[in-house]
Amino acid sequence: MILGVRPPPEENESWFTYLLRVANKNGLTGVTQLLEVLGLGKLKTSRWLHWSDEEISKIIPTLSASLEQSSDRLRHFADFSHKRWQNDGARVCADITTKHPRVCIDCLAEGRQMDWRWQLAIFSCCPHHKQFLVDICPACKTLLSWHSSLFGGCIHCNTQWTEIQANEILIEPSPLELQLWNDVYSPSAKTIGLIDDVVNTVFAIARPFDTVSHQFQTLPEFFGMSQLISRSYMVLQSQGALEIWREQCRDARASLVELGDRALLAPVYRLESKLNYCSFETKGSDFSFEDEKSDEMISLVEYSEFIRPARAKLIPGNHDMNARFHVDREQLTSLFNLASEDFLSAVDNKQIKPINSTAIIRDQLFDSREVLELVQSFCKKIPSSWLLVSHRDIQLRRHICGYGDLLNALLRHEVQAVPPKKFDLSSVSVEPISFNKWLIEQRENACKQPVSKPQACAALGCGLKKLDHMVKSGTLKLAAFKHESGSIDGPSLLEHCKLKSRIKDY
């Protein structure tokens, strides 16, 4: 079957929008109907923007005959428009193609074709007309859809794009956005890095007061993508916009004010650590610009669509402002200056409780406000007679325990202890009597079972050679069970420690 109107593909079109234009020129409703008319069956809606090599190869011979165009030319066009870098699993969002149309109404009103770059979540506006790319009809405020009538107007309200009054306010793209607009045709490694910087910034500004983010396979669906992208470029390149974000972070995260800027500005620091080529400290770079209207234009909005469903279930009252205070294990240990193993000990002993039920450590989330309140409960003035203990303290090893065990005792109020630096748990000041009692209990509990040779050496303050000599001489005993053959009998070790007074109490 030869189609009545047979337009060739044009520069800047994507494979899909070319097929949509062919459908439009031949009075068909869309790509699905075009394929059916050509006898090629149906294609799932989810596949419209992502054609596999097999799907393209299947339709090219028929399409070539129907359009009276060279198969090689169509294949070359399809291969050129099939840009695999748009889908990168290493990125915070693998696929940066928007599911619904984003168009420049002025371009379509002038009879121009749809530019493939309009669908990428790194572009906010049309550089030719300096207008935001729109995803909803300006007349009826309905989300645009992939119908062939999209070239002329809105399928929902029948408004033609030529009827829409031109916006006199011009949107000036940033230097970086303009550079990427030209460079994405054949992106270098640096261009890919810059694209990743922009995508990371878009996701950070979509949840501007959060510190937890997850990988997304596809972009969340919501209105106002272009405005979000524009705000992201401003934060990334304008010092004024960056300062606004910082100040709004301080206000939005004020519940953590006692932890200082490391908690208040954590969303800003987190994004900065992810940037490849852009930097908040190099505003004089080729990509920087200052917008005099940044104070007026930047209005940070929290998009709930950027919270994954599993995490959304953890938010009390479905009020996503609570998500601002979610932290993962790494972030929480950083906030309170805790060693990872000490933190895990507190979690295992249920003194610090995750808000989700997963046993996978890297997936556990915590409410930083709850942990702050817990630490505040034992912060007080430190008497001069108290002793300073850190995770390297020799007395802990002498008593066969660790700093994490001490933190658990502190959280259970078994030992009187106070952090000398407020909300810094890397060391604590302890009351000598309760600490000494606790140490003795730790040693006695540890010696109720076999003790490994390295632990025994630490408890006695000796080397492995001397420990083996003590076993041979009968001073110490090996553990009785075969599977504990590399261990020391606990009771014999405890008795020797008591007799020789190897461990001195504080």
C-alpha positions as a Python dict, from the first residue, in 0.01 Angstrom:
ca = {
    (1, 'M'): (0, 0, 0),
    (2, 'I'): (133, 342, -103),
    (3, 'L'): (34, 628, 125),
    (4, 'G'): (-129, 935, -30),
    (5, 'V'): (112, 1182, 131),
    (6, 'R'): (474, 1069, 157),
    (7, 'P'): (686, 1326, 345),
    (8, 'P'): (1056, 1249, 393),
    (9, 'P'): (1213, 1268, 741),
    (10, 'E'): (1352, 1609, 832),
    (11, 'E'): (1643, 1729, 1039),
    (12, 'N'): (1588, 1731, 1418),
    (13, 'E'): (1292, 1491, 1405),
    (14, 'S'): (1288, 1173, 1609),
    (15, 'W'): (1184, 841, 1459),
    (16, 'F'): (855, 847, 1648),
    (17, 'T'): (758, 1209, 1573),
    (18, 'Y'): (836, 1145, 1205),
    (19, 'L'): (588, 855, 1203),
    (20, 'L'): (339, 1076, 1388),
    (21, 'R'): (378, 1342, 1118),
    (22, 'V'): (324, 1080, 845),
    (23, 'A'): (3, 978, 1023),
    (24, 'N'): (-104, 1344, 1046),
    (25, 'K'): (-43, 1409, 676),
    (26, 'N'): (-253, 1106, 583),
    (27, 'G'): (-549, 1186, 807),
    (28, 'L'): (-474, 913, 1063),
    (29, 'T'): (-507, 957, 1439),
    (30, 'G'): (-161, 842, 1536),
    (31, 'V'): (123, 595, 1500),
    (32, 'T'): (-89, 298, 1610),
    (33, 'Q'): (-342, 354, 1335),
    (34, 'L'): (-62, 413, 1081),
    (35, 'L'): (92, 74, 1165),
    (36, 'E'): (-248, -96, 1143),
    (37, 'V'): (-320, 58, 802),
    (38, 'L'): (17, -69, 679),
    (39, 'G'): (-62, -416, 810),
    (40, 'L'): (211, -407, 1074),
    (41, 'G'): (-9, -471, 1379),
    (42, 'K'): (-9, -276, 1701),
    (43, 'L'): (275, -137, 1910),
    (44, 'K'): (229, -100, 2286),
    (45, 'T'): (194, 259, 2401),
    (46, 'S'): (485, 204, 2641),
    (47, 'R'): (707, 134, 2339),
    (48, 'W'): (617, 444, 2135),
    (49, 'L'): (924, 643, 2230),
    (50, 'H'): (1163, 347, 2260),
    (51, 'W'): (1190, 135, 1949),
    (52, 'S'): (1413, -170, 1953),
    (53, 'D'): (1633, -255, 1656),
    (54, 'E'): (1405, -552, 1585),
    (55, 'E'): (1092, -335, 1579),
    (56, 'I'): (1253, -83, 1344),
    (57, 'S'): (1386, -354, 1114),
    (58, 'K'): (1040, -509, 1098),
    (59, 'I'): (859, -199, 971),
    (60, 'I'): (1125, -37, 747),
    (61, 'P'): (1062, -253, 433),
    (62, 'T'): (687, -187, 445),
    (63, 'L'): (733, 179, 534),
    (64, 'S'): (988, 222, 255),
    (65, 'A'): (744, 84, -3),
    (66, 'S'): (450, 287, 135),
    (67, 'L'): (647, 613, 135),
    (68, 'E'): (845, 535, -183),
    (69, 'Q'): (1165, 611, 4),
    (70, 'S'): (1497, 429, 21),
    (71, 'S'): (1522, 165, 294),
    (72, 'D'): (1881, 269, 353),
    (73, 'R'): (1775, 629, 407),
    (74, 'L'): (1504, 530, 654),
    (75, 'R'): (1742, 293, 833),
    (76, 'H'): (2008, 564, 859),
    (77, 'F'): (1750, 809, 996),
    (78, 'A'): (1619, 554, 1246),
    (79, 'D'): (1969, 469, 1366),
    (80, 'F'): (2063, 836, 1399),
    (81, 'S'): (1752, 917, 1603),
    (82, 'H'): (1796, 612, 1825),
    (83, 'K'): (2040, 772, 2072),
    (84, 'R'): (2134, 513, 2331),
    (85, 'W'): (2298, 762, 2567),
    (86, 'Q'): (1949, 887, 2654),
    (87, 'N'): (1903, 566, 2852),
    (88, 'D'): (2188, 521, 3099),
    (89, 'G'): (2142, 292, 3398),
    (90, 'A'): (2426, 462, 3585),
    (91, 'R'): (2236, 791, 3594),
    (92, 'V'): (1999, 887, 3877),
    (93, 'C'): (1726, 855, 3612),
    (94, 'A'): (1812, 602, 3343),
    (95, 'D'): (1572, 732, 3077),
    (96, 'I'): (1551, 1111, 3054),
    (97, 'T'): (1281, 1114, 2784),
    (98, 'T'): (947, 1259, 2896),
    (99, 'K'): (651, 1026, 2837),
    (100, 'H'): (409, 1299, 2733),
    (101, 'P'): (471, 1559, 2461),
    (102, 'R'): (650, 1883, 2539),
    (103, 'V'): (630, 2127, 2251),
    (104, 'C'): (708, 2481, 2146),
    (105, 'I'): (369, 2613, 2043),
    (106, 'D'): (526, 2894, 1841),
    (107, 'C'): (729, 2645, 1637),
    (108, 'L'): (425, 2431, 1562),
    (109, 'A'): (215, 2740, 1479),
    (110, 'E'): (479, 2832, 1220),
    (111, 'G'): (462, 2484, 1064),
    (112, 'R'): (795, 2362, 1202),
    (113, 'Q'): (844, 1996, 1290),
    (114, 'M'): (880, 1853, 1640),
    (115, 'D'): (1240, 1866, 1759),
    (116, 'W'): (1357, 1545, 1924),
    (117, 'R'): (1533, 1749, 2193),
    (118, 'W'): (1202, 1881, 2324),
    (119, 'Q'): (1143, 1547, 2499),
    (120, 'L'): (1465, 1548, 2698),
    (121, 'A'): (1456, 1648, 3064),
    (122, 'I'): (1763, 1868, 3024),
    (123, 'F'): (1595, 2136, 2812),
    (124, 'S'): (1346, 2387, 2944),
    (125, 'C'): (1271, 2607, 2645),
    (126, 'C'): (1294, 2663, 2272),
    (127, 'P'): (1612, 2861, 2203),
    (128, 'H'): (1461, 3001, 1883),
    (129, 'H'): (1145, 3154, 2033),
    (130, 'K'): (1275, 3173, 2393),
    (131, 'Q'): (956, 3022, 2533),
    (132, 'F'): (906, 2736, 2778),
    (133, 'L'): (827, 2399, 2624),
    (134, 'V'): (470, 2323, 2731),
    (135, 'D'): (323, 1991, 2840),
    (136, 'I'): (-35, 2114, 2891),
    (137, 'C'): (-269, 2300, 2658),
    (138, 'P'): (-266, 2672, 2751),
    (139, 'A'): (-640, 2690, 2674),
    (140, 'C'): (-789, 2389, 2858),
    (141, 'K'): (-496, 2305, 3092),
    (142, 'T'): (-511, 1939, 2987),
    (143, 'L'): (-202, 1724, 2950),
    (144, 'L'): (-95, 1697, 2587),
    (145, 'S'): (-114, 1355, 2423),
    (146, 'W'): (54, 1183, 2131),
    (147, 'H'): (-227, 1239, 1881),
    (148, 'S'): (-151, 1339, 1523),
    (149, 'S'): (-352, 1659, 1571),
    (150, 'L'): (-73, 1776, 1805),
    (151, 'F'): (97, 1943, 1506),
    (152, 'G'): (-197, 2183, 1470),
    (153, 'G'): (-359, 2215, 1809),
    (154, 'C'): (-510, 2048, 2117),
    (155, 'I'): (-712, 1730, 2065),
    (156, 'H'): (-906, 1793, 2388),
    (157, 'C'): (-1046, 2143, 2327),
    (158, 'N'): (-976, 2183, 1952),
    (159, 'T'): (-782, 2505, 2013),
    (160, 'Q'): (-539, 2568, 1728),
    (161, 'W'): (-187, 2677, 1811),
    (162, 'T'): (-225, 2974, 1577),
    (163, 'E'): (-504, 3098, 1808),
    (164, 'I'): (-279, 3108, 2113),
    (165, 'Q'): (-154, 3458, 2182),
    (166, 'A'): (224, 3476, 2184),
    (167, 'N'): (386, 3522, 2524),
    (168, 'E'): (574, 3853, 2531),
    (169, 'I'): (792, 3744, 2824),
    (170, 'L'): (1105, 3584, 2683),
    (171, 'I'): (1288, 3303, 2863),
    (172, 'E'): (1663, 3337, 2828),
    (173, 'P'): (1828, 2991, 2831),
    (174, 'S'): (2145, 2958, 3035),
    (175, 'P'): (2481, 2927, 2855),
    (176, 'L'): (2505, 2562, 2960),
    (177, 'E'): (2159, 2477, 2827),
    (178, 'L'): (2243, 2642, 2494),
    (179, 'Q'): (2569, 2452, 2471),
    (180, 'L'): (2401, 2118, 2544),
    (181, 'W'): (2132, 2197, 2285),
    (182, 'N'): (2404, 2187, 2019),
    (183, 'D'): (2629, 1921, 2169),
    (184, 'V'): (2373, 1641, 2221),
    (185, 'Y'): (2387, 1543, 1854),
    (186, 'S'): (2721, 1373, 1910),
    (187, 'P'): (2800, 1404, 2280),
    (188, 'S'): (3154, 1368, 2408),
    (189, 'A'): (3238, 1214, 2745),
    (190, 'K'): (3239, 1563, 2896),
    (191, 'T'): (2898, 1640, 2747),
    (192, 'I'): (2759, 1318, 2897),
    (193, 'G'): (2907, 1427, 3231),
    (194, 'L'): (2740, 1769, 3203),
    (195, 'I'): (2410, 1602, 3115),
    (196, 'D'): (2438, 1389, 3427),
    (197, 'D'): (2508, 1704, 3631),
    (198, 'V'): (2189, 1864, 3499),
    (199, 'V'): (1978, 1552, 3560),
    (200, 'N'): (2114, 1520, 3915),
    (201, 'T'): (2029, 1885, 3974),
    (202, 'V'): (1676, 1843, 3836),
    (203, 'F'): (1614, 1555, 4077),
    (204, 'A'): (1767, 1747, 4368),
    (205, 'I'): (1555, 2056, 4302),
    (206, 'A'): (1243, 1841, 4258),
    (207, 'R'): (1290, 1749, 4627),
    (208, 'P'): (1494, 2054, 4736),
    (209, 'F'): (1488, 1981, 5110),
    (210, 'D'): (1544, 1603, 5103),
    (211, 'T'): (1871, 1414, 5135),
    (212, 'V'): (1745, 1069, 5033),
    (213, 'S'): (1702, 980, 4668),
    (214, 'H'): (1671, 659, 4471),
    (215, 'Q'): (1738, 548, 4118),
    (216, 'F'): (1452, 594, 3872),
    (217, 'Q'): (1415, 400, 3549),
    (218, 'T'): (1189, 665, 3393),
    (219, 'L'): (1095, 1024, 3465),
    (220, 'P'): (803, 1076, 3704),
    (221, 'E'): (492, 1217, 3538),
    (222, 'F'): (387, 1566, 3650),
    (223, 'F'): (302, 1911, 3515),
    (224, 'G'): (566, 2181, 3487),
    (225, 'M'): (877, 1990, 3383),
    (226, 'S'): (1015, 2290, 3192),
    (227, 'Q'): (986, 2521, 3491),
    (228, 'L'): (1162, 2265, 3711),
    (229, 'I'): (1446, 2232, 3461),
    (230, 'S'): (1479, 2610, 3439),
    (231, 'R'): (1504, 2639, 3820),
    (232, 'S'): (1766, 2365, 3817),
    (233, 'Y'): (1988, 2556, 3572),
    (234, 'M'): (1953, 2867, 3787),
    (235, 'V'): (2062, 2685, 4103),
    (236, 'L'): (2344, 2517, 3914),
    (237, 'Q'): (2479, 2837, 3759),
    (238, 'S'): (2352, 3142, 3947),
    (239, 'Q'): (2510, 3232, 4281),
    (240, 'G'): (2198, 3426, 4377),
    (241, 'A'): (1970, 3127, 4314),
    (242, 'L'): (2207, 2898, 4506),
    (243, 'E'): (2194, 3130, 4807),
    (244, 'I'): (1813, 3130, 4793),
    (245, 'W'): (1817, 2750, 4801),
    (246, 'R'): (2051, 2752, 5099),
    (247, 'E'): (1833, 2992, 5293),
    (248, 'Q'): (1517, 2798, 5213),
    (249, 'C'): (1691, 2479, 5329),
    (250, 'R'): (1770, 2642, 5662),
    (251, 'D'): (1404, 2738, 5704),
    (252, 'A'): (1256, 2408, 5583),
    (253, 'R'): (1494, 2194, 5793),
    (254, 'A'): (1491, 2415, 6104),
    (255, 'S'): (1403, 2115, 6326),
    (256, 'L'): (1768, 2010, 6288),
    (257, 'V'): (1915, 2352, 6367),
    (258, 'E'): (2114, 2218, 6665),
    (259, 'L'): (2314, 1997, 6428),
    (260, 'G'): (2431, 2303, 6237),
    (261, 'D'): (2481, 2351, 5864),
    (262, 'R'): (2590, 1992, 5807),
    (263, 'A'): (2225, 1899, 5867),
    (264, 'L'): (2049, 2216, 5752),
    (265, 'L'): (2235, 2233, 5420),
    (266, 'A'): (2267, 1858, 5366),
    (267, 'P'): (2058, 1866, 5042),
    (268, 'V'): (2297, 2126, 4895),
    (269, 'Y'): (2609, 1936, 5003),
    (270, 'R'): (2466, 1611, 4869),
    (271, 'L'): (2410, 1751, 4520),
    (272, 'E'): (2753, 1916, 4520),
    (273, 'S'): (2916, 1578, 4591),
    (274, 'K'): (2745, 1430, 4283),
    (275, 'L'): (2851, 1693, 4030),
    (276, 'N'): (3105, 1590, 3767),
    (277, 'Y'): (3198, 1908, 3580),
    (278, 'C'): (2988, 2180, 3739),
    (279, 'S'): (3080, 2323, 4077),
    (280, 'F'): (2915, 2563, 4317),
    (281, 'E'): (3258, 2706, 4392),
    (282, 'T'): (3343, 2800, 4032),
    (283, 'K'): (3079, 3054, 3936),
    (284, 'G'): (3324, 3224, 3705),
    (285, 'S'): (3334, 2927, 3467),
    (286, 'D'): (3224, 2934, 3103),
    (287, 'F'): (2887, 2794, 3211),
    (288, 'S'): (2800, 3047, 3481),
    (289, 'F'): (2553, 3327, 3452),
    (290, 'E'): (2385, 3567, 3691),
    (291, 'D'): (2018, 3646, 3654),
    (292, 'E'): (1912, 3974, 3813),
    (293, 'K'): (1561, 3833, 3855),
    (294, 'S'): (1671, 3514, 4031),
    (295, 'D'): (1516, 3631, 4360),
    (296, 'E'): (1181, 3669, 4188),
    (297, 'M'): (1198, 3368, 3956),
    (298, 'I'): (1315, 3086, 4180),
    (299, 'S'): (1035, 2931, 4380),
    (300, 'L'): (1137, 2591, 4511),
    (301, 'V'): (857, 2334, 4505),
    (302, 'E'): (851, 1983, 4654),
    (303, 'Y'): (719, 1732, 4401),
    (304, 'S'): (574, 1423, 4570),
    (305, 'E'): (604, 1240, 4237),
    (306, 'F'): (980, 1216, 4298),
    (307, 'I'): (929, 1004, 4611),
    (308, 'R'): (922, 636, 4525),
    (309, 'P'): (600, 456, 4635),
    (310, 'A'): (775, 230, 4888),
    (311, 'R'): (919, 534, 5065),
    (312, 'A'): (593, 731, 5040),
    (313, 'K'): (427, 467, 5260),
    (314, 'L'): (669, 558, 5541),
    (315, 'I'): (556, 921, 5558),
    (316, 'P'): (321, 991, 5854),
    (317, 'G'): (-13, 1129, 5744),
    (318, 'N'): (99, 1125, 5379),
    (319, 'H'): (249, 1469, 5444),
    (320, 'D'): (558, 1461, 5229),
    (321, 'M'): (727, 1742, 5426),
    (322, 'N'): (820, 1466, 5673),
    (323, 'A'): (1032, 1313, 5397),
    (324, 'R'): (1274, 1603, 5438),
    (325, 'F'): (1412, 1441, 5751),
    (326, 'H'): (1464, 1089, 5616),
    (327, 'V'): (1828, 981, 5617),
    (328, 'D'): (2004, 660, 5528),
    (329, 'R'): (2270, 488, 5738),
    (330, 'E'): (2563, 671, 5583),
    (331, 'Q'): (2399, 1012, 5627),
    (332, 'L'): (2301, 942, 5987),
    (333, 'T'): (2649, 829, 6090),
    (334, 'S'): (2789, 1143, 5927),
    (335, 'L'): (2544, 1369, 6111),
    (336, 'F'): (2646, 1232, 6451),
    (337, 'N'): (3009, 1149, 6365),
    (338, 'L'): (2962, 780, 6437),
    (339, 'A'): (3173, 491, 6313),
    (340, 'S'): (2967, 257, 6096),
    (341, 'E'): (3021, -49, 6317),
    (342, 'D'): (2918, 143, 6630),
    (343, 'F'): (2604, 266, 6459),
    (344, 'L'): (2515, -87, 6343),
    (345, 'S'): (2551, -209, 6699),
    (346, 'A'): (2298, 52, 6816),
    (347, 'V'): (2057, -52, 6539),
    (348, 'D'): (2100, -424, 6610),
    (349, 'N'): (2019, -360, 6975),
    (350, 'K'): (1713, -156, 6870),
    (351, 'Q'): (1832, 159, 7042),
    (352, 'I'): (1816, 340, 6708),
    (353, 'K'): (1522, 216, 6503),
    (354, 'P'): (1476, 246, 6126),
    (355, 'I'): (1139, 368, 6002),
    (356, 'N'): (1116, 84, 5750),
    (357, 'S'): (1117, -287, 5824),
    (358, 'T'): (1384, -403, 5581),
    (359, 'A'): (1679, -597, 5717),
    (360, 'I'): (1900, -483, 5430),
    (361, 'I'): (2129, -227, 5592),
    (362, 'R'): (2183, -9, 5286),
    (363, 'D'): (1805, 25, 5239),
    (364, 'Q'): (1724, 122, 5597),
    (365, 'L'): (1590, 473, 5650),
    (366, 'F'): (1578, 676, 5972),
    (367, 'D'): (1404, 991, 6090),
    (368, 'S'): (1687, 1228, 6183),
    (369, 'R'): (1452, 1420, 6418),
    (370, 'E'): (1390, 1108, 6627),
    (371, 'V'): (1762, 1035, 6661),
    (372, 'L'): (1830, 1399, 6748),
    (373, 'E'): (1564, 1385, 7021),
    (374, 'L'): (1719, 1063, 7154),
    (375, 'V'): (2065, 1219, 7175),
    (376, 'Q'): (1925, 1537, 7331),
    (377, 'S'): (1776, 1329, 7613),
    (378, 'F'): (2120, 1262, 7765),
    (379, 'C'): (2304, 1583, 7672),
    (380, 'K'): (2387, 1781, 7986),
    (381, 'K'): (2673, 1961, 8158),
    (382, 'I'): (2979, 1737, 8213),
    (383, 'P'): (3135, 1719, 8565),
    (384, 'S'): (3512, 1764, 8568),
    (385, 'S'): (3566, 1422, 8732),
    (386, 'W'): (3422, 1231, 8438),
    (387, 'L'): (3644, 1044, 8193),
    (388, 'L'): (3663, 1079, 7815),
    (389, 'V'): (3619, 756, 7616),
    (390, 'S'): (3639, 705, 7238),
    (391, 'H'): (3618, 402, 7010),
    (392, 'R'): (3998, 353, 7043),
    (393, 'D'): (3998, 345, 7422),
    (394, 'I'): (4217, 60, 7551),
    (395, 'Q'): (3986, -12, 7846),
    (396, 'L'): (3716, -130, 7608),
    (397, 'R'): (3946, -386, 7449),
    (398, 'R'): (4075, -493, 7792),
    (399, 'H'): (3716, -575, 7889),
    (400, 'I'): (3632, -752, 7560),
    (401, 'C'): (3378, -499, 7438),
    (402, 'G'): (3357, -217, 7186),
    (403, 'Y'): (3258, 145, 7160),
    (404, 'G'): (2927, 45, 7002),
    (405, 'D'): (2849, -155, 7319),
    (406, 'L'): (2915, 158, 7524),
    (407, 'L'): (2682, 364, 7306),
    (408, 'N'): (2410, 103, 7354),
    (409, 'A'): (2462, 124, 7730),
    (410, 'L'): (2442, 503, 7707),
    (411, 'L'): (2116, 488, 7509),
    (412, 'R'): (1973, 239, 7760),
    (413, 'H'): (2089, 466, 8047),
    (414, 'E'): (2303, 185, 8195),
    (415, 'V'): (2605, 416, 8204),
    (416, 'Q'): (2603, 785, 8287),
    (417, 'A'): (2763, 943, 7981),
    (418, 'V'): (2747, 1269, 7788),
    (419, 'P'): (2898, 1366, 7451),
    (420, 'P'): (3159, 1639, 7517),
    (421, 'K'): (3075, 1790, 7178),
    (422, 'K'): (2705, 1837, 7140),
    (423, 'F'): (2552, 1582, 6897),
    (424, 'D'): (2895, 1437, 6818),
    (425, 'L'): (2901, 1073, 6930),
    (426, 'S'): (3260, 999, 6829),
    (427, 'S'): (3351, 1020, 7200),
    (428, 'V'): (3164, 1042, 7531),
    (429, 'S'): (3245, 1152, 7885),
    (430, 'V'): (3152, 882, 8138),
    (431, 'E'): (3087, 879, 8511),
    (432, 'P'): (3371, 661, 8652),
    (433, 'I'): (3176, 440, 8896),
    (434, 'S'): (2896, 336, 8660),
    (435, 'F'): (3146, 295, 8376),
    (436, 'N'): (3373, 70, 8585),
    (437, 'K'): (3076, -144, 8690),
    (438, 'W'): (2963, -173, 8331),
    (439, 'L'): (3313, -274, 8213),
    (440, 'I'): (3330, -557, 8465),
    (441, 'E'): (2987, -682, 8356),
    (442, 'Q'): (3095, -673, 7990),
    (443, 'R'): (3405, -879, 8063),
    (444, 'E'): (3212, -1134, 8268),
    (445, 'N'): (2943, -1172, 8002),
    (446, 'A'): (3204, -1210, 7726),
    (447, 'C'): (3384, -1483, 7923),
    (448, 'K'): (3073, -1696, 7959),
    (449, 'Q'): (3159, -1832, 7617),
    (450, 'P'): (3480, -1899, 7421),
    (451, 'V'): (3686, -1589, 7346),
    (452, 'S'): (3878, -1556, 7020),
    (453, 'K'): (4256, -1542, 7047),
    (454, 'P'): (4278, -1181, 6915),
    (455, 'Q'): (4023, -1072, 7177),
    (456, 'A'): (4211, -1259, 7448),
    (457, 'C'): (4537, -1093, 7346),
    (458, 'A'): (4369, -753, 7366),
    (459, 'A'): (4221, -834, 7707),
    (460, 'L'): (4559, -939, 7846),
    (461, 'G'): (4766, -681, 7663),
    (462, 'C'): (4995, -944, 7518),
    (463, 'G'): (5089, -1093, 7182),
    (464, 'L'): (4981, -1421, 7027),
    (465, 'K'): (5313, -1590, 7107),
    (466, 'K'): (5281, -1517, 7477),
    (467, 'L'): (4917, -1627, 7471),
    (468, 'D'): (5016, -1965, 7323),
    (469, 'H'): (5284, -2001, 7592),
    (470, 'M'): (5020, -1939, 7862),
    (471, 'V'): (4806, -2214, 7709),
    (472, 'K'): (5096, -2461, 7699),
    (473, 'S'): (5185, -2382, 8060),
    (474, 'G'): (4827, -2444, 8171),
    (475, 'T'): (4764, -2085, 8279),
    (476, 'L'): (4487, -2064, 8019),
    (477, 'K'): (4275, -2334, 7856),
    (478, 'L'): (4165, -2379, 7499),
    (479, 'A'): (3792, -2387, 7430),
    (480, 'A'): (3652, -2739, 7476),
    (481, 'F'): (3447, -2762, 7156),
    (482, 'K'): (3619, -2864, 6834),
    (483, 'H'): (3466, -2583, 6631),
    (484, 'E'): (3608, -2338, 6886),
    (485, 'S'): (3961, -2479, 6867),
    (486, 'G'): (4103, -2138, 6780),
    (487, 'S'): (3951, -1980, 7090),
    (488, 'I'): (4036, -1949, 7459),
    (489, 'D'): (3814, -2093, 7730),
    (490, 'G'): (3621, -1796, 7868),
    (491, 'P'): (3610, -1886, 8240),
    (492, 'S'): (3983, -1958, 8253),
    (493, 'L'): (4056, -1621, 8090),
    (494, 'L'): (3830, -1442, 8339),
    (495, 'E'): (3994, -1612, 8634),
    (496, 'H'): (4342, -1522, 8510),
    (497, 'C'): (4242, -1157, 8460),
    (498, 'K'): (4114, -1139, 8816),
    (499, 'L'): (4415, -1304, 8969),
    (500, 'K'): (4676, -1102, 8788),
    (501, 'S'): (4477, -776, 8789),
    (502, 'R'): (4563, -727, 8425),
    (503, 'I'): (4266, -499, 8374),
    (504, 'K'): (4271, -195, 8595),
    (505, 'D'): (3937, -40, 8676),
    (506, 'Y'): (3901, 334, 8645),
}
